[in-house]
Amino acid sequence: MRQAGWMPTMKDVAREAGVSLGTVSNVLNGVSATDQTRQKVVEAAERLGYRINNYARALKTNRTYSIALILPSLEMPFFHHLAEAATAALTAKGYRTILMITNYDPDAEQKCIDMVQENKIDGIIALTYHPYLKVDASVPFISIDRHCGASISCISSDNYGGGRLAAEQLLARGCEKVLYMRIGSDVASEVDKRGDGFESVCRARGTAFESIILNDNETDEPFYRYLETHVENGHADFDGIFCNTDHLALRILRKLTSLGVRVPEDVQVIGYDGLPDYVTGVPACSTIVQPVSEMARTAVSLLLDSDKSVPPAVICLPVHFEAHGTTKE
Amino acid sequence: MRQAGWMPTMKDVAREAGVSLGTVSNVLNGVSATDQTRQKVVEAAERLGYRINNYARALKTNRTYSIALILPSLEMPFFHHLAEAATAALTAKGYRTILMITNYDPDAEQKCIDMVQENKIDGIIALTYHPYLKVDASVPFISIDRHCGASISCISSDNYGGGRLAAEQLLARGCEKVLYMRIGSDVASEVDKRGDGFESVCRARGTAFESIILNDNETDEPFYRYLETHVENGHADFDGIFCNTDHLALRILRKLTSLGVRVPEDVQVIGYDGLPDYVTGVPACSTIVQPVSEMARTAVSLLLDSDKSVPPAVICLPVHFEAHGTTKE
DNA sequence: TTGTAAGCGTTATCAC
DNA sequence: GTGATAACGCTTACAA
């Protein structure tokens, strides 16, 4: 008998059940109550099709059971896998995900943070590019991959270890002259450590290496030029490349192919991310695999479960190597 | 001077500005006010770092300025492009997106719908697989690709026209024996019309064709078996294939290659979706392009702007063909 | 255990 | 144009 637009409230349930408003609230929140009254209330609620109004509840309790997920885009696999895993983890804990897409725009990022405060959100999970985000200390904030300030925890994969692993895998497969190629934001981030780890192994082993570091607003041209000048008749004067993302690795692979370089016979390539290609179900290149789901889950539990006494600065989750055709053996 | 956890309210702003609560509300909502009072209020709000509490507002106005976006997953390009476009359209109109992922599970879908009602959401945009979703008529609901009931509008691309277009393109490029391959949910959906359109053209032109219709819970095996038995020494007894998604087309292309069939010389392939490969920036096969962003925008404005007097049953947005290497010419 | 009543931060309806 | 004041639907002391 419910009219469009009208929704029964606790008051209605109370009247229907013949008990008081507070009792309904108690029963519905699992507080002490006689089996008899409990039943009366539950049945009345059922009969009326009662649904609690979370907005009213939030107003009283100051808990909205919703968190904001701020991402630059959903197109990159890392982002949409992260979004999916975070949403799943949040749903499992009874939280709602408010999705905000910033298009890599720092202003949009700041605006999201501001908006979010109006919603008395319980927390924020964000992957941002704004170098100096202003976020109210009162709202719990977890950053993915970025250092956003002393009091803000950052979740990342073990980028340094991943970089080392990439170098070790390349060297173990016989590489003698390796390249590190990196393109990305110049905002300081955990991700930079991929190169550090890679180079540290090369140095320790005395292996020749070169690094090409590019900024997000540049094109791939410098990479391509390097490859062109260092490949002659399909013969390259290097034999291993570590790219800071699979995305870059795939572009580099295309270029290598067009230059007549054979992969992995002549040059071996390792990327970073390890997300499955949506057609084949496995990564499209040999790669350092980030535990994206774990990262999302960790972010969520840090946000919701932690006692906040001493928020950890950085949490690095373990990575592993997976061979997918662009390395030997 | 703001303490962690404490947020100024309108009351505080009123005191700070030396006006009444109602006046603050009026000013902040752009209702009539003297320039003088307006300024006092604005400055006081600024000074205090006041942010409106949307939960309190929602409780009064019954408008939450948030809508739920229910999707099976984010992994398929169609889904995450849709999510991104919908979020953008909603943000532009001052709405928040509550993202819910169902993993293609009808029960999860129903649970999402239920949950959403507790949040007094302003509307729902959903792509679902539940054949008989129960949704309260009082909350505006827009379905993507699925018919969910008489009173629920459905946004889709022009699937029938797209199917026709695919056939026309294949025939115009000399195909004489074509295949339609389809795998997907068996829940009745707009998407089924892709095959209808395709077949209608073949019939009208008297072109030989065969259709292989598979259900989501099956594997690609029947497709592969067909190809294997109809290809001998790299020679196929068909010369054109229309797949109901690019995703399928890409799998079929791999199979064709492994059978020694040359594409597009021997067999031409057209998919459906037309979303850019995230590496190359263009679709990975010749395809019927859906206007995903338009679809999202249309869904949003139908949800928010329409007067609801006569909700349209189905809105089909125009598609176009794009050649990307798997068709001749 | 249950009922009563105050109040969360707004908006809206009145008088003034 | 501005200031009191009553809701909105809920939680939570506190009283019974």
XYZ file of C-alpha atoms (C1' of nucleotides) in Angstrom:
690
model
C 0.000 0.000 0.000
C 3.043 2.181 -0.389
C 2.529 5.302 -2.433
C 5.191 6.504 -4.817
C 7.418 8.959 -3.025
C 6.300 8.032 0.445
C 8.402 5.911 2.695
C 7.479 4.639 6.136
C 9.601 5.931 9.007
C 10.415 4.462 12.377
C 7.456 6.367 13.719
C 5.176 4.451 11.390
C 6.741 1.178 12.390
C 6.329 2.115 16.052
C 2.650 2.854 15.579
C 2.128 -0.305 13.544
C 3.875 -2.425 16.162
C 2.271 -0.652 19.093
C 5.580 0.235 20.705
C 7.567 3.395 21.117
C 9.916 4.989 18.644
C 12.983 4.317 20.757
C 12.115 0.662 21.023
C 11.986 0.316 17.278
C 15.386 1.917 17.049
C 16.728 -0.422 19.702
C 15.395 -3.534 18.051
C 16.631 -2.540 14.636
C 20.057 -1.830 16.059
C 20.196 -5.103 17.911
C 19.985 -3.646 21.394
C 18.305 -5.519 24.215
C 14.640 -6.330 23.708
C 12.110 -8.993 24.568
C 11.657 -11.641 21.949
C 8.050 -10.623 21.868
C 8.602 -6.947 21.147
C 11.411 -7.783 18.785
C 9.055 -9.893 16.763
C 6.313 -7.294 16.796
C 8.722 -4.674 15.518
C 10.296 -6.850 12.870
C 6.922 -7.901 11.554
C 5.615 -4.376 11.488
C 8.715 -3.210 9.645
C 8.331 -6.043 7.213
C 4.668 -5.295 6.674
C 5.336 -1.655 5.964
C 8.390 -2.316 3.840
C 10.416 -0.147 6.144
C 13.943 0.857 5.126
C 16.130 2.848 7.431
C 17.033 6.363 6.317
C 20.778 6.470 6.366
C 20.847 10.224 6.051
C 18.949 10.731 9.252
C 21.094 8.170 10.992
C 24.267 9.775 9.718
C 23.135 13.150 10.961
C 22.889 11.790 14.467
C 25.837 9.484 14.574
C 28.278 11.337 12.371
C 29.060 8.112 10.582
C 28.043 7.979 6.964
C 29.352 4.524 6.124
C 30.654 5.860 2.897
C 34.118 6.637 1.714
C 35.336 8.530 -1.309
C 37.521 6.882 -3.902
C 39.420 9.466 -5.900
C 41.113 8.252 -9.064
C 42.564 10.011 -12.109
C 40.716 7.796 -14.581
C 39.406 4.288 -15.009
C 41.004 3.519 -18.329
C 44.328 2.189 -17.085
C 43.971 -1.351 -15.787
C 45.679 -0.447 -12.536
C 43.014 2.133 -11.838
C 39.949 0.113 -12.648
C 41.241 -2.973 -10.926
C 41.950 -0.852 -7.899
C 38.472 0.651 -8.070
C 36.862 -2.720 -8.355
C 38.850 -4.230 -5.507
C 38.322 -1.235 -3.245
C 34.599 -1.235 -3.912
C 34.422 -4.938 -3.141
C 36.344 -4.516 0.109
C 34.169 -1.600 1.132
C 30.935 -3.339 0.260
C 32.016 -6.323 2.305
C 32.346 -4.053 5.300
C 29.016 -2.375 4.713
C 30.420 0.803 3.246
C 29.443 2.694 0.135
C 31.931 3.904 -2.428
C 31.650 7.420 -3.760
C 33.604 7.433 -6.981
C 35.304 10.577 -8.179
C 37.322 10.858 -11.370
C 39.792 13.693 -11.663
C 41.234 13.287 -15.164
C 44.719 13.755 -13.735
C 43.802 17.348 -12.954
C 45.191 18.628 -9.618
C 42.483 21.273 -9.374
C 39.803 18.658 -9.836
C 41.513 16.599 -7.168
C 41.419 19.444 -4.688
C 37.794 20.120 -5.584
C 36.942 16.468 -4.927
C 38.557 16.615 -1.527
C 36.611 19.776 -0.744
C 33.310 18.325 -1.940
C 33.876 15.235 0.020
C 34.096 17.160 3.250
C 30.581 18.423 2.707
C 29.433 14.875 2.752
C 30.924 14.089 6.073
C 32.503 11.110 4.460
C 34.142 8.585 6.781
C 37.347 8.517 4.827
C 39.151 8.989 1.547
C 41.212 6.678 -0.615
C 42.971 8.616 -3.317
C 45.553 8.356 -6.032
C 46.434 11.932 -6.831
C 48.866 14.090 -8.748
C 48.432 17.283 -6.819
C 51.773 18.031 -5.169
C 50.304 19.902 -2.214
C 46.865 18.572 -1.510
C 45.091 20.304 1.340
C 43.122 17.792 3.278
C 41.437 18.360 6.602
C 43.247 16.351 9.221
C 39.937 15.237 10.693
C 39.034 12.993 7.780
C 40.992 9.755 7.509
C 42.948 9.703 4.294
C 44.847 6.903 2.604
C 46.990 7.617 -0.376
C 47.892 5.119 -3.060
C 51.467 5.401 -4.320
C 51.849 9.075 -3.327
C 53.301 10.749 -0.281
C 50.725 13.344 0.632
C 52.068 14.517 3.940
C 53.448 13.296 7.217
C 50.160 12.238 8.768
C 48.850 10.433 5.713
C 49.513 6.767 5.198
C 50.553 5.613 1.773
C 49.849 2.194 0.352
C 52.027 0.957 -2.437
C 53.620 -2.144 -3.800
C 57.236 -2.846 -2.993
C 58.486 -0.638 -5.780
C 62.111 -0.749 -4.742
C 62.030 -4.502 -4.386
C 60.176 -4.764 -7.666
C 62.843 -2.745 -9.419
C 65.530 -4.963 -7.958
C 63.604 -8.060 -8.975
C 63.321 -6.821 -12.548
C 67.058 -6.289 -12.740
C 67.792 -9.664 -11.184
C 65.505 -11.438 -13.623
C 67.068 -9.698 -16.587
C 70.609 -10.423 -15.421
C 69.778 -14.016 -14.545
C 68.611 -14.391 -18.137
C 71.902 -13.242 -19.492
C 71.450 -9.524 -20.060
C 74.653 -7.514 -20.152
C 73.479 -4.030 -21.054
C 70.118 -2.966 -19.739
C 67.831 0.043 -19.971
C 65.408 1.557 -17.535
C 62.608 3.484 -19.159
C 60.264 5.544 -17.103
C 57.504 7.946 -17.952
C 55.162 9.411 -15.411
C 54.241 12.299 -13.200
C 57.031 14.329 -11.669
C 55.155 14.489 -8.398
C 57.292 12.652 -5.890
C 55.894 9.190 -5.456
C 56.652 5.734 -4.217
C 56.703 4.654 -7.817
C 60.028 6.405 -8.413
C 61.694 3.743 -6.350
C 61.255 1.227 -9.142
C 64.161 2.841 -10.913
C 66.223 3.119 -7.753
C 65.892 -0.568 -7.046
C 66.692 -1.485 -10.623
C 69.774 0.674 -10.754
C 71.032 -0.491 -7.380
C 71.225 -4.080 -8.608
C 72.920 -3.059 -11.848
C 75.497 -1.086 -9.944
C 76.121 -3.836 -7.435
C 76.647 -6.374 -10.199
C 78.634 -4.003 -12.347
C 76.194 -4.328 -15.205
C 76.074 -1.564 -17.787
C 72.788 0.318 -17.727
C 71.168 3.491 -18.873
C 68.055 5.243 -17.590
C 65.681 7.370 -19.583
C 63.359 9.361 -17.358
C 60.456 11.185 -18.951
C 57.679 13.341 -17.627
C 53.995 12.735 -18.138
C 53.565 15.719 -20.394
C 56.170 14.410 -22.806
C 55.612 11.904 -25.600
C 57.359 8.584 -26.118
C 59.594 10.175 -28.744
C 62.773 10.273 -26.641
C 62.416 6.534 -25.999
C 61.872 5.840 -29.654
C 64.787 8.008 -30.689
C 67.034 6.152 -28.283
C 65.925 2.815 -29.668
C 66.355 3.963 -33.240
C 69.884 5.195 -32.674
C 70.884 2.122 -30.721
C 69.483 -0.432 -33.117
C 71.156 -1.139 -36.414
C 69.717 -3.646 -38.871
C 67.723 -5.290 -36.172
C 70.755 -5.553 -33.929
C 70.549 -3.669 -30.658
C 73.508 -2.669 -28.510
C 71.445 -3.466 -25.405
C 69.676 -6.659 -24.475
C 67.255 -5.889 -21.669
C 64.686 -3.220 -20.862
C 62.762 -2.570 -17.682
C 59.773 -0.273 -18.159
C 58.095 1.375 -15.201
C 54.667 0.175 -16.330
C 53.291 -2.583 -18.531
C 51.569 0.143 -20.478
C 54.938 1.592 -21.475
C 56.415 -1.863 -22.027
C 53.724 -2.646 -24.578
C 54.442 0.537 -26.506
C 58.162 -0.173 -26.417
C 57.531 -3.709 -27.626
C 55.661 -2.381 -30.642
C 58.526 -0.076 -31.423
C 61.082 -2.839 -31.076
C 59.101 -5.026 -33.429
C 58.900 -2.255 -35.972
C 62.684 -1.916 -35.764
C 63.104 -5.587 -36.498
C 64.311 -6.464 -33.033
C 63.299 -9.928 -31.857
C 61.794 -10.269 -28.400
C 62.885 -12.031 -26.270
C 65.740 -13.475 -28.381
C 67.619 -10.208 -28.890
C 66.100 -7.987 -26.273
C 64.149 -8.980 -23.188
C 61.510 -6.679 -21.755
C 59.961 -6.515 -18.302
C 57.122 -4.217 -17.310
C 55.472 -3.395 -14.004
C 51.853 -3.932 -12.920
C 51.019 -7.448 -13.978
C 47.343 -6.961 -14.607
C 45.635 -9.416 -16.900
C 44.962 -8.447 -20.453
C 41.197 -8.508 -20.704
C 41.256 -10.677 -23.803
C 43.802 -13.314 -22.855
C 43.348 -13.197 -19.104
C 47.095 -12.953 -18.469
C 49.531 -10.055 -18.557
C 50.637 -9.137 -22.058
C 54.341 -9.055 -21.157
C 56.765 -10.359 -18.577
C 56.165 -8.209 -15.579
C 56.520 -7.369 -11.926
C 53.077 -8.128 -10.532
C 51.561 -5.723 -8.038
C 49.044 -7.201 -5.606
C 46.334 -4.737 -6.552
C 43.544 -6.420 -4.628
C 45.661 -6.635 -1.495
C 46.530 -3.008 -1.855
C 42.881 -2.068 -2.039
C 41.991 -4.298 0.881
C 44.853 -2.922 2.932
C 43.787 0.626 2.185
C 40.266 -0.160 3.260
C 41.168 -1.859 6.499
C 43.697 0.778 7.389
C 40.967 3.326 6.853
C 38.280 1.510 8.786
C 39.848 -0.852 11.247
C 42.974 0.859 12.419
C 42.998 2.558 15.788
C 44.872 5.484 14.254
C 47.211 5.734 17.201
C 50.272 5.581 14.980
C 49.391 5.605 11.316
C 52.185 3.945 9.353
C 53.906 6.193 6.852
C 54.198 3.724 4.015
C 53.011 0.178 3.560
C 54.685 -1.715 0.737
C 53.051 -4.920 -0.382
C 55.133 -7.705 -1.885
C 55.458 -8.132 -5.627
C 56.512 -11.082 -7.745
C 57.809 -11.723 -11.209
C 55.787 -13.410 -13.925
C 57.170 -14.430 -17.282
C 54.839 -13.833 -20.190
C 56.780 -14.221 -23.364
C 58.991 -11.168 -23.392
C 61.778 -12.798 -21.398
C 63.805 -15.911 -22.212
C 63.414 -19.461 -20.895
C 41.381 27.345 15.002
C 39.436 24.321 13.903
C 39.830 21.257 16.055
C 40.066 17.850 14.537
C 36.635 16.316 14.358
C 34.782 19.537 14.892
C 33.086 21.339 12.056
C 31.333 24.695 12.241
C 27.614 24.653 11.542
C 25.258 27.294 10.246
C 24.592 28.196 13.845
C 28.232 29.076 14.318
C 28.264 31.117 11.149
C 25.136 32.930 12.300
C 26.721 33.821 15.613
C 29.958 34.873 13.953
C 28.117 37.061 11.464
C 25.695 38.388 14.029
C 22.629 37.319 12.102
C 20.054 34.605 12.515
C 20.280 31.008 11.455
C 17.608 31.376 8.799
C 19.420 34.282 7.241
C 22.574 32.272 6.856
C 20.601 29.556 5.148
C 18.989 32.108 2.869
C 22.252 33.703 1.867
C 23.982 30.412 1.270
C 21.094 29.263 -0.886
C 21.035 32.476 -2.874
C 17.714 33.717 -1.556
C 17.021 37.419 -1.187
C 19.326 39.321 1.148
C 20.899 42.715 1.543
C 24.335 43.040 0.075
C 25.476 43.967 3.524
C 24.184 40.884 5.305
C 25.233 38.729 2.418
C 28.778 39.925 2.825
C 28.762 39.491 6.574
C 27.587 35.925 6.204
C 29.963 35.011 3.440
C 32.899 36.407 5.336
C 31.933 34.672 8.543
C 31.564 31.391 6.696
C 34.926 31.898 5.080
C 36.550 32.753 8.396
C 35.182 29.663 10.061
C 35.895 27.405 7.123
C 32.243 26.477 7.017
C 31.122 23.606 4.788
C 27.491 22.708 4.419
C 26.437 19.345 5.800
C 24.787 17.572 2.934
C 23.337 14.931 5.180
C 21.337 17.435 7.167
C 20.233 19.134 3.996
C 19.206 15.839 2.445
C 17.179 14.970 5.500
C 15.152 18.131 5.078
C 14.867 18.309 1.327
C 14.723 14.654 0.432
C 17.261 15.271 -2.288
C 20.590 13.608 -1.814
C 22.253 14.735 -5.012
C 23.667 11.311 -5.431
C 22.815 8.511 -7.759
C 23.850 4.882 -7.764
C 25.749 3.387 -10.649
C 25.373 -0.386 -10.706
C 27.717 -2.292 -12.981
C 28.734 -5.963 -13.256
C 32.450 -5.178 -13.292
C 34.915 -2.564 -14.429
C 37.229 -4.810 -16.367
C 35.484 -4.689 -19.738
C 36.209 -1.434 -21.526
C 32.528 -0.818 -22.114
C 31.913 -0.856 -18.397
C 34.723 1.346 -17.249
C 34.229 3.817 -20.045
C 30.588 3.959 -19.124
C 31.460 4.456 -15.469
C 33.880 7.218 -16.253
C 31.494 9.023 -18.572
C 28.580 8.699 -16.202
C 30.631 9.972 -13.296
C 31.763 12.939 -15.351
C 28.227 13.765 -16.422
C 26.988 13.480 -12.868
C 29.795 15.542 -11.401
C 29.089 18.249 -13.958
C 25.546 18.432 -12.654
C 26.627 18.510 -9.032
C 25.771 14.899 -8.300
C 27.793 12.222 -6.572
C 28.226 8.744 -7.954
C 27.802 5.777 -5.682
C 29.529 2.918 -7.413
C 28.368 -0.633 -6.916
C 29.930 -3.673 -8.543
C 27.855 -6.807 -8.791
C 30.219 -9.341 -10.393
C 27.437 -10.349 -12.767
C 25.566 -11.795 -9.805
C 21.783 -11.241 -9.924
C 21.504 -11.565 -6.154
C 24.158 -8.933 -5.656
C 22.275 -6.737 -8.088
C 19.085 -7.036 -6.110
C 20.977 -6.365 -2.911
C 22.453 -3.219 -4.410
C 19.031 -1.973 -5.375
C 17.793 -2.658 -1.873
C 20.750 -0.958 -0.218
C 20.375 2.003 -2.430
C 16.870 2.623 -1.222
C 18.183 3.086 2.292
C 20.236 5.935 1.025
C 17.324 7.795 -0.405
C 19.290 7.995 -3.589
C 17.927 10.325 -6.269
C 18.174 7.710 -8.963
C 19.813 4.591 -10.315
C 21.709 3.835 -13.490
C 22.247 0.135 -13.875
C 23.446 -2.530 -16.223
C 22.105 -5.748 -14.807
C 21.625 -9.406 -15.533
C 18.832 -10.120 -13.131
C 15.828 -11.133 -15.211
C 13.255 -9.868 -12.737
C 14.698 -7.026 -10.759
C 12.387 -5.596 -8.133
C 12.814 -1.894 -7.980
C 10.644 0.537 -6.082
C 8.749 2.620 -8.586
C 9.443 5.737 -6.561
C 13.131 5.843 -7.400
C 14.011 6.898 -10.936
C 15.756 4.077 -12.713
C 17.569 4.013 -16.035
C 18.723 0.748 -17.479
C 21.609 0.327 -19.873
C 20.989 -2.244 -22.610
C 18.407 -4.207 -20.610
C 14.639 -4.108 -20.542
C 13.772 -4.056 -16.878
C 10.079 -3.407 -17.017
C 7.497 -1.240 -18.646
C 8.094 1.872 -16.602
C 11.869 1.784 -16.855
C 13.666 3.555 -19.647
C 16.457 1.735 -21.388
C 19.429 3.430 -23.005
C 21.282 1.536 -25.649
C 23.120 2.014 -28.872
C 21.318 1.323 -32.126
C 22.018 -2.372 -31.951
C 19.762 -3.325 -34.818
C 21.210 -0.619 -37.019
C 24.696 -1.592 -35.929
C 24.072 -5.190 -36.907
C 22.812 -4.066 -40.294
C 25.810 -1.803 -40.709
C 28.205 -4.634 -39.951
C 26.576 -6.801 -42.608
C 26.568 -3.979 -45.130
C 30.244 -3.267 -44.559
C 31.154 -6.907 -44.934
C 29.110 -7.329 -48.098
C 30.381 -4.078 -49.568
C 33.877 -5.465 -49.110
C 33.082 -8.548 -51.118
C 32.044 -11.104 -48.525
C 29.885 -13.917 -49.858
C 29.524 -16.221 -46.863
C 29.364 -14.591 -43.476
C 29.131 -15.673 -39.851
C 27.505 -14.103 -36.845
C 29.076 -15.071 -33.557
C 27.470 -14.111 -30.326
C 28.187 -14.937 -26.734
C 26.461 -13.293 -23.821
C 23.789 -13.419 -21.212
C 20.516 -15.087 -22.072
C 18.613 -12.354 -20.290
C 16.587 -10.589 -22.948
C 18.391 -7.429 -23.895
C 18.653 -4.761 -26.514
C 21.972 -6.268 -27.446
C 20.296 -9.273 -29.060
C 19.179 -7.031 -31.882
C 22.712 -6.898 -33.232
C 22.205 -10.339 -34.660
C 18.711 -9.553 -35.919
C 19.963 -6.552 -37.866
C 22.874 -8.490 -39.257
C 20.736 -11.387 -40.416
C 18.084 -9.135 -41.899
C 20.594 -7.628 -44.316
C 22.003 -11.020 -45.255
C 18.549 -12.330 -45.971
C 17.542 -9.275 -47.969
C 20.672 -9.536 -50.106
C 20.479 -13.292 -50.392
C 23.890 -13.692 -48.824
C 24.745 -17.009 -47.219
C 25.182 -16.733 -43.464
C 25.339 -18.777 -40.340
C 24.803 -17.739 -36.723
C 26.390 -19.267 -33.661
C 24.665 -18.171 -30.484
C 26.302 -18.996 -27.178
C 25.412 -18.351 -23.584
C 27.598 -16.589 -21.069
C 28.197 -19.719 -19.067
C 29.643 -21.526 -22.077
C 33.214 -21.320 -23.321
C 34.411 -20.250 -26.745
C 34.862 -23.891 -27.722
C 31.851 -24.124 -30.070
C 33.188 -21.123 -31.994
C 36.623 -22.654 -32.219
C 35.273 -26.021 -33.284
C 33.275 -24.360 -36.033
C 36.333 -22.508 -37.258
C 38.472 -25.631 -37.137
C 36.024 -27.683 -39.152
C 35.445 -24.940 -41.684
C 39.078 -24.069 -42.267
C 41.330 -26.384 -44.239
C 44.995 -25.575 -44.784
C 44.423 -21.953 -44.047
C 41.525 -21.812 -46.463
C 38.148 -20.959 -44.938
C 34.793 -21.651 -46.529
C 33.542 -18.310 -45.181
C 34.954 -14.849 -45.667
C 33.383 -12.571 -43.099
C 32.601 -12.659 -39.381
C 30.572 -10.296 -37.252
C 31.142 -10.715 -33.537
C 28.734 -9.245 -31.024
C 31.587 -7.596 -29.104
C 35.139 -6.509 -29.823
C 36.139 -8.706 -26.931
C 34.896 -11.767 -28.780
C 36.296 -10.504 -32.086
C 39.780 -10.330 -30.586
C 39.561 -13.903 -29.344
C 38.288 -15.071 -32.720
C 41.110 -13.211 -34.441
C 43.664 -15.075 -32.347
C 42.060 -18.348 -33.267
C 41.990 -17.488 -36.953
C 45.672 -16.580 -36.855
C 46.499 -19.863 -35.183
C 44.630 -21.656 -37.961
C 46.709 -19.890 -40.561
C 43.853 -17.763 -41.851
C 44.918 -14.324 -43.062
C 42.933 -11.324 -41.855
C 41.616 -9.379 -43.669
C 42.766 -11.007 -46.935
C 40.915 -14.300 -46.483
C 38.459 -13.461 -43.762
C 37.265 -10.073 -42.593
C 36.172 -9.499 -39.026
C 34.002 -6.816 -37.471
C 33.341 -6.426 -33.783
C 31.022 -4.233 -31.756
C 31.881 -1.582 -29.152
C 34.649 0.474 -30.699
C 36.431 1.422 -27.527
C 40.067 2.410 -27.812
C 42.726 -0.077 -26.919
C 44.489 1.493 -23.975
C 47.891 1.018 -25.541
C 47.295 2.165 -29.098
C 44.462 4.575 -28.437
C 42.322 3.101 -31.213
C 40.068 0.056 -31.394
C 41.976 -3.163 -31.937
C 39.710 -4.349 -34.757
C 37.258 -3.035 -37.305
C 34.165 -2.348 -35.337
C 30.750 -0.835 -34.861
C 31.390 2.069 -32.516
C 28.957 2.692 -29.687
C 28.720 6.272 -28.454
C 29.466 5.340 -24.867
C 29.850 8.868 -23.565
C 26.606 9.956 -25.177
C 24.893 6.971 -23.681
C 26.117 7.901 -20.226
C 25.172 11.545 -20.704
C 21.761 10.591 -21.998
C 21.181 8.317 -19.042
C 22.134 11.077 -16.664
C 19.978 13.755 -18.208
C 17.050 11.423 -18.559
C 17.433 10.671 -14.892
C 17.821 14.243 -13.740
C 16.281 16.568 -16.271
C 13.316 14.732 -17.626
C 9.876 15.674 -16.393
C 8.996 11.989 -16.209
C 5.588 12.590 -17.735
C 6.146 9.933 -20.375
C 9.414 8.093 -19.888
C 10.556 6.691 -23.223
C 10.809 2.928 -23.359
C 14.051 2.674 -25.273
C 16.493 5.256 -26.528
C 18.894 4.000 -29.181
C 21.899 6.157 -29.912
C 23.508 6.121 -33.353
C 26.534 3.981 -34.096
C 29.121 4.142 -36.846
C 31.611 1.862 -38.494
C 35.354 2.247 -38.076
C 37.924 0.238 -40.013
C 40.905 -0.858 -37.988
C 42.797 -3.411 -39.972
C 40.538 -6.424 -39.858
C 38.541 -5.410 -42.926
C 39.784 -4.769 -46.465
C 40.506 -1.450 -48.196
C 13.080 -3.863 29.059
C 10.572 0.065 27.410
C 9.003 4.956 26.922
C 10.106 9.952 26.743
C 12.390 13.680 24.953
C 16.311 16.230 23.364
C 18.971 17.248 19.507
C 22.019 16.228 15.086
C 22.326 20.607 10.933
C 19.561 21.859 7.806
C 15.192 24.114 5.322
C 10.831 26.347 5.397
C 6.945 28.789 7.358
C 5.726 32.114 9.650
C 5.541 36.649 11.918
C 7.810 41.021 12.316
C 14.727 41.312 4.440
C 15.319 39.135 8.738
C 14.504 36.413 12.966
C 12.214 32.792 15.657
C 10.614 28.129 15.399
C 8.993 23.799 13.799
C 10.033 19.926 11.368
C 13.026 16.086 8.620
C 14.065 10.649 10.734
C 16.937 9.029 13.499
C 19.990 7.869 18.118
C 20.654 8.141 22.850
C 20.521 9.483 27.618
C 17.588 9.168 31.154
C 13.379 8.095 33.504
C 9.836 4.885 34.456
